[in-house]
Coordinates of C-alpha atoms and ligand atoms in Angstrom, one line a residue:
X157 CA 58.7 6.7 16.0
X158 CA 54.9 6.9 16.6
X159 CA 54.1 9.2 19.5
X160 CA 52.7 7.9 22.7
X161 CA 49.2 9.1 23.3
X162 CA 48.9 11.1 26.6
X163 CA 45.9 12.2 28.6
X164 CA 46.4 14.9 31.2
X165 CA 44.0 14.8 34.2
X166 CA 43.5 18.2 35.9
X167 CA 41.3 20.0 38.5
X168 CA 42.5 23.6 38.7
X169 CA 44.7 26.2 37.2
X170 CA 46.6 23.8 35.0
X171 CA 50.0 25.4 35.0
X172 CA 51.5 21.9 34.9
X173 CA 49.3 21.1 31.9
X174 CA 50.7 24.3 30.3
X175 CA 54.2 23.2 31.0
X176 CA 53.5 20.0 29.1
X177 CA 51.9 21.8 26.2
X178 CA 54.8 24.3 26.1
X179 CA 57.3 21.3 26.2
X180 CA 55.6 19.9 23.1
X181 CA 56.0 23.1 21.2
X182 CA 59.6 23.6 22.3
X183 CA 60.8 20.1 21.4
X184 CA 61.3 18.9 25.0
X185 CA 58.4 16.5 24.8
X186 CA 58.7 14.8 21.4
X187 CA 58.0 11.2 22.2
X188 CA 54.4 11.8 23.4
X189 CA 51.5 13.9 22.3
X190 CA 48.6 15.2 24.5
X191 CA 45.5 13.9 22.9
X192 CA 43.0 14.5 25.8
X193 CA 42.5 16.6 28.9
X194 CA 40.1 15.4 31.5
X195 CA 39.0 17.8 34.3
X196 CA 37.3 16.7 37.5
X197 CA 36.1 20.3 37.9
X198 CA 33.9 22.0 35.2
X199 CA 35.3 25.4 36.2
X200 CA 39.0 24.5 36.0
X201 CA 41.1 27.1 34.0
X202 CA 43.0 24.1 32.7
X203 CA 40.1 23.5 30.3
X204 CA 40.6 26.9 28.8
X205 CA 44.3 26.1 28.3
X206 CA 43.4 22.8 26.6
X207 CA 40.9 24.7 24.3
X208 CA 43.5 27.3 23.4
X209 CA 46.0 24.6 22.5
X210 CA 43.4 22.8 20.4
X211 CA 43.3 19.7 22.6
X212 CA 40.0 18.1 23.4
X213 CA 38.9 18.7 27.0
X214 CA 36.2 16.9 28.8
X215 CA 34.7 17.1 32.3
X216 CA 34.3 14.0 34.5
X217 CA 33.0 15.1 37.9
X218 CA 32.6 12.5 40.6
X219 CA 29.9 14.6 42.2
X220 CA 27.9 14.9 39.0
X221 CA 28.3 11.3 38.0
X222 CA 27.1 10.1 41.5
X223 CA 29.6 7.4 42.4
X224 CA 33.3 6.5 42.2
X225 CA 32.4 3.6 39.8
X226 CA 30.5 5.9 37.4
X227 CA 33.3 8.5 37.6
X228 CA 36.0 6.0 36.8
X229 CA 33.9 4.3 34.1
X230 CA 33.5 7.7 32.4
X231 CA 37.3 8.4 32.6
X232 CA 38.1 4.9 31.2
X233 CA 35.7 5.3 28.3
X234 CA 37.2 8.7 27.4
X235 CA 40.7 7.2 27.6
X236 CA 39.7 4.3 25.4
X237 CA 38.0 6.6 22.9
X238 CA 41.2 8.5 22.4
X239 CA 43.6 5.6 22.4
X240 CA 45.4 6.9 25.5
X241 CA 48.6 5.0 26.5
X242 CA 49.9 7.1 29.4
X243 CA 47.9 9.1 32.0
X244 CA 49.5 12.2 33.6
X245 CA 48.0 13.5 36.8
X246 CA 48.8 17.2 36.8
X247 CA 47.0 18.8 39.8
X248 CA 44.2 16.2 39.7
X249 CA 42.5 16.4 43.1
X250 CA 40.2 13.3 42.9
X251 CA 41.2 10.0 44.2
X252 CA 41.5 7.0 41.8
X253 CA 40.6 3.7 43.2
X254 CA 42.8 0.6 43.3
X255 CA 40.4 -0.9 40.7
X256 CA 41.4 1.9 38.3
X257 CA 45.1 2.1 39.1
X258 CA 45.6 -1.7 38.8
X259 CA 44.6 -1.4 35.1
X260 CA 47.4 1.1 34.4
X261 CA 50.6 -0.4 36.0
X262 CA 53.5 2.1 35.4
X263 CA 51.2 4.0 33.1
X264 CA 50.0 6.7 35.4
X265 CA 52.4 9.6 36.4
X266 CA 51.7 12.1 39.2
X267 CA 53.5 15.3 40.1
X268 CA 53.6 16.0 43.9
X269 CA 54.8 19.3 45.3
X270 CA 57.2 17.9 48.0
X271 CA 60.2 15.6 48.3
X272 CA 58.3 12.3 48.9
X273 CA 58.1 10.7 51.5
X274 CA 57.8 14.1 53.2
X275 CA 54.5 15.9 53.3
X276 CA 52.6 13.4 51.1
X277 CA 49.7 10.9 51.3
X278 CA 46.2 11.5 52.4
X279 CA 45.3 15.2 53.0
X280 CA 48.5 16.6 51.5
X281 CA 47.6 18.3 48.2
X282 CA 48.0 21.7 46.7
X283 CA 48.7 24.6 49.0
X284 CA 48.3 22.3 52.1
X285 CA 51.6 20.7 51.3
X286 CA 53.5 24.0 51.4
X287 CA 51.7 25.1 54.6
X288 CA 52.8 21.9 56.2
X289 CA 56.4 22.3 55.0
X290 CA 56.6 25.9 56.4
X291 CA 54.9 24.9 59.7
X292 CA 57.4 22.1 60.2
X293 CA 60.3 24.5 59.4
X294 CA 62.1 22.4 56.8
X295 CA 64.7 24.5 54.9
X296 CA 64.5 22.5 51.7
X297 CA 61.5 21.1 49.9
X298 CA 60.9 20.3 46.2
X299 CA 58.8 18.2 43.9
X300 CA 58.5 14.6 42.9
X301 CA 57.2 12.8 39.8
X302 CA 56.2 9.2 40.5
X303 CA 54.3 6.3 39.1
X304 CA 50.8 6.0 40.7
X305 CA 49.8 2.8 42.4
X306 CA 47.1 2.0 45.0
X307 CA 49.0 3.8 47.8
X308 CA 48.5 7.6 47.7
X309 CA 51.8 9.2 46.7
X310 CA 53.4 5.7 47.2
X311 CA 54.4 4.6 43.7
X312 CA 57.9 4.3 42.4
X313 CA 59.8 7.6 42.2
X314 CA 61.0 8.7 38.8
X315 CA 62.4 12.2 39.3
X316 CA 62.9 14.6 42.2
X317 CA 64.2 18.1 42.5
X318 CA 65.0 20.1 45.7
X319 CA 64.0 23.8 46.1
X320 CA 65.2 26.0 48.9
X321 CA 62.8 27.6 51.3
X322 CA 63.3 31.4 52.0
X323 CA 62.8 32.9 55.5
X324 CA 60.0 35.2 54.2
X325 CA 58.1 32.5 52.3
X326 CA 54.4 32.2 52.5
X327 CA 52.6 29.0 51.2
X328 CA 51.8 30.9 48.0
X329 CA 55.4 32.1 47.3
X330 CA 56.8 28.7 48.1
X331 CA 54.2 27.0 45.9
X332 CA 55.2 29.3 43.0
X333 CA 58.9 28.6 43.5
X334 CA 58.4 24.9 43.6
X335 CA 56.4 25.0 40.4
X336 CA 58.9 27.2 38.6
X337 CA 62.1 25.5 39.7
X338 CA 60.9 21.9 39.9
X339 CA 57.4 20.8 38.8
X340 CA 57.3 22.5 35.4
X341 CA 60.7 21.0 34.5
X342 CA 60.3 17.5 36.0
X343 CA 56.9 16.7 34.6
X344 CA 57.7 17.2 30.9
X345 CA 61.0 15.4 31.4
X346 CA 59.2 12.4 33.0
X347 CA 56.5 12.5 30.4
X348 CA 59.2 12.3 27.7
X349 CA 61.1 9.5 29.5
X350 CA 58.1 7.2 29.9
X351 CA 56.6 8.1 26.4
X352 CA 59.9 7.0 24.9
X353 CA 59.9 3.8 26.9
X354 CA 56.4 3.0 25.7
X355 CA 57.3 3.9 22.1
X356 CA 60.3 1.5 22.2
X357 CA 58.1 -1.3 23.6
X358 CA 55.9 -0.9 20.6
X359 CA 58.8 -1.2 18.1
X360 CA 59.9 -4.7 19.3
Ligands
GAR566 C1 50.6 21.5 41.7 O1 51.5 22.1 42.7 C2 50.7 20.0 41.9 O2 51.9 19.5 42.2 C3 49.7 19.8 43.0 O3 48.7 20.8 42.8 C4 49.1 21.9 42.0 C5 48.3 22.0 40.8 O4 48.7 23.2 40.0 N1 49.2 18.5 43.1 C6 49.0 17.8 44.2 O5 49.1 18.4 45.3 C7 48.6 16.4 44.1 N2 48.8 15.7 45.3 P1 48.3 23.3 38.5 O6 46.8 23.1 38.3 O7 48.6 24.8 38.2 O8 49.1 22.4 37.7

């Protein structure tokens, strides 16, 4: 079966990108192939990870491009140039407009570091999610992989995994545990599932 072409959109450290690259090498992600990495941040370490893996990496910065429309036009052009069929948001911290998401129905995945609908939506990203979970005092959190639509963190849920909170947790220790136990497993699994589905669609 021809592999589904994947683009991974990043903004920071890129550990989820690394999990996807490792999953390709270990045979967990076989139905899809990462053909492009797009970073919203020119300094993201994720770009180094892409380079080390021999995957083309480009920067599309909303700030540098001057407007949301120019930012999304640059992303769309890069996706088209590489024949991308599925977009994976892996710690991508820029908002994509409804104009953009409408063009990719069930073709954009996102990983979020909580059990949606808890601690999600506007303002909940990165470490802030874990700070909020600890402040609230929940005993269980986790991660969610979902399709992206026009509602922030509101698209159909594909996979979720619970992670226990320990009494001595800081936002940083909790973030790490949620990544290790949930995000780095769920995201490659979801990428495989949807890549397979897209591949089957092409056969018929
Ligand atoms: C991850 O925990 C991811 O779930 C989160 O940012 C981190 C990025 O880490 N994403 C969001 O909060 C999106 N709402 P990474 O760059 O090491 O993959």
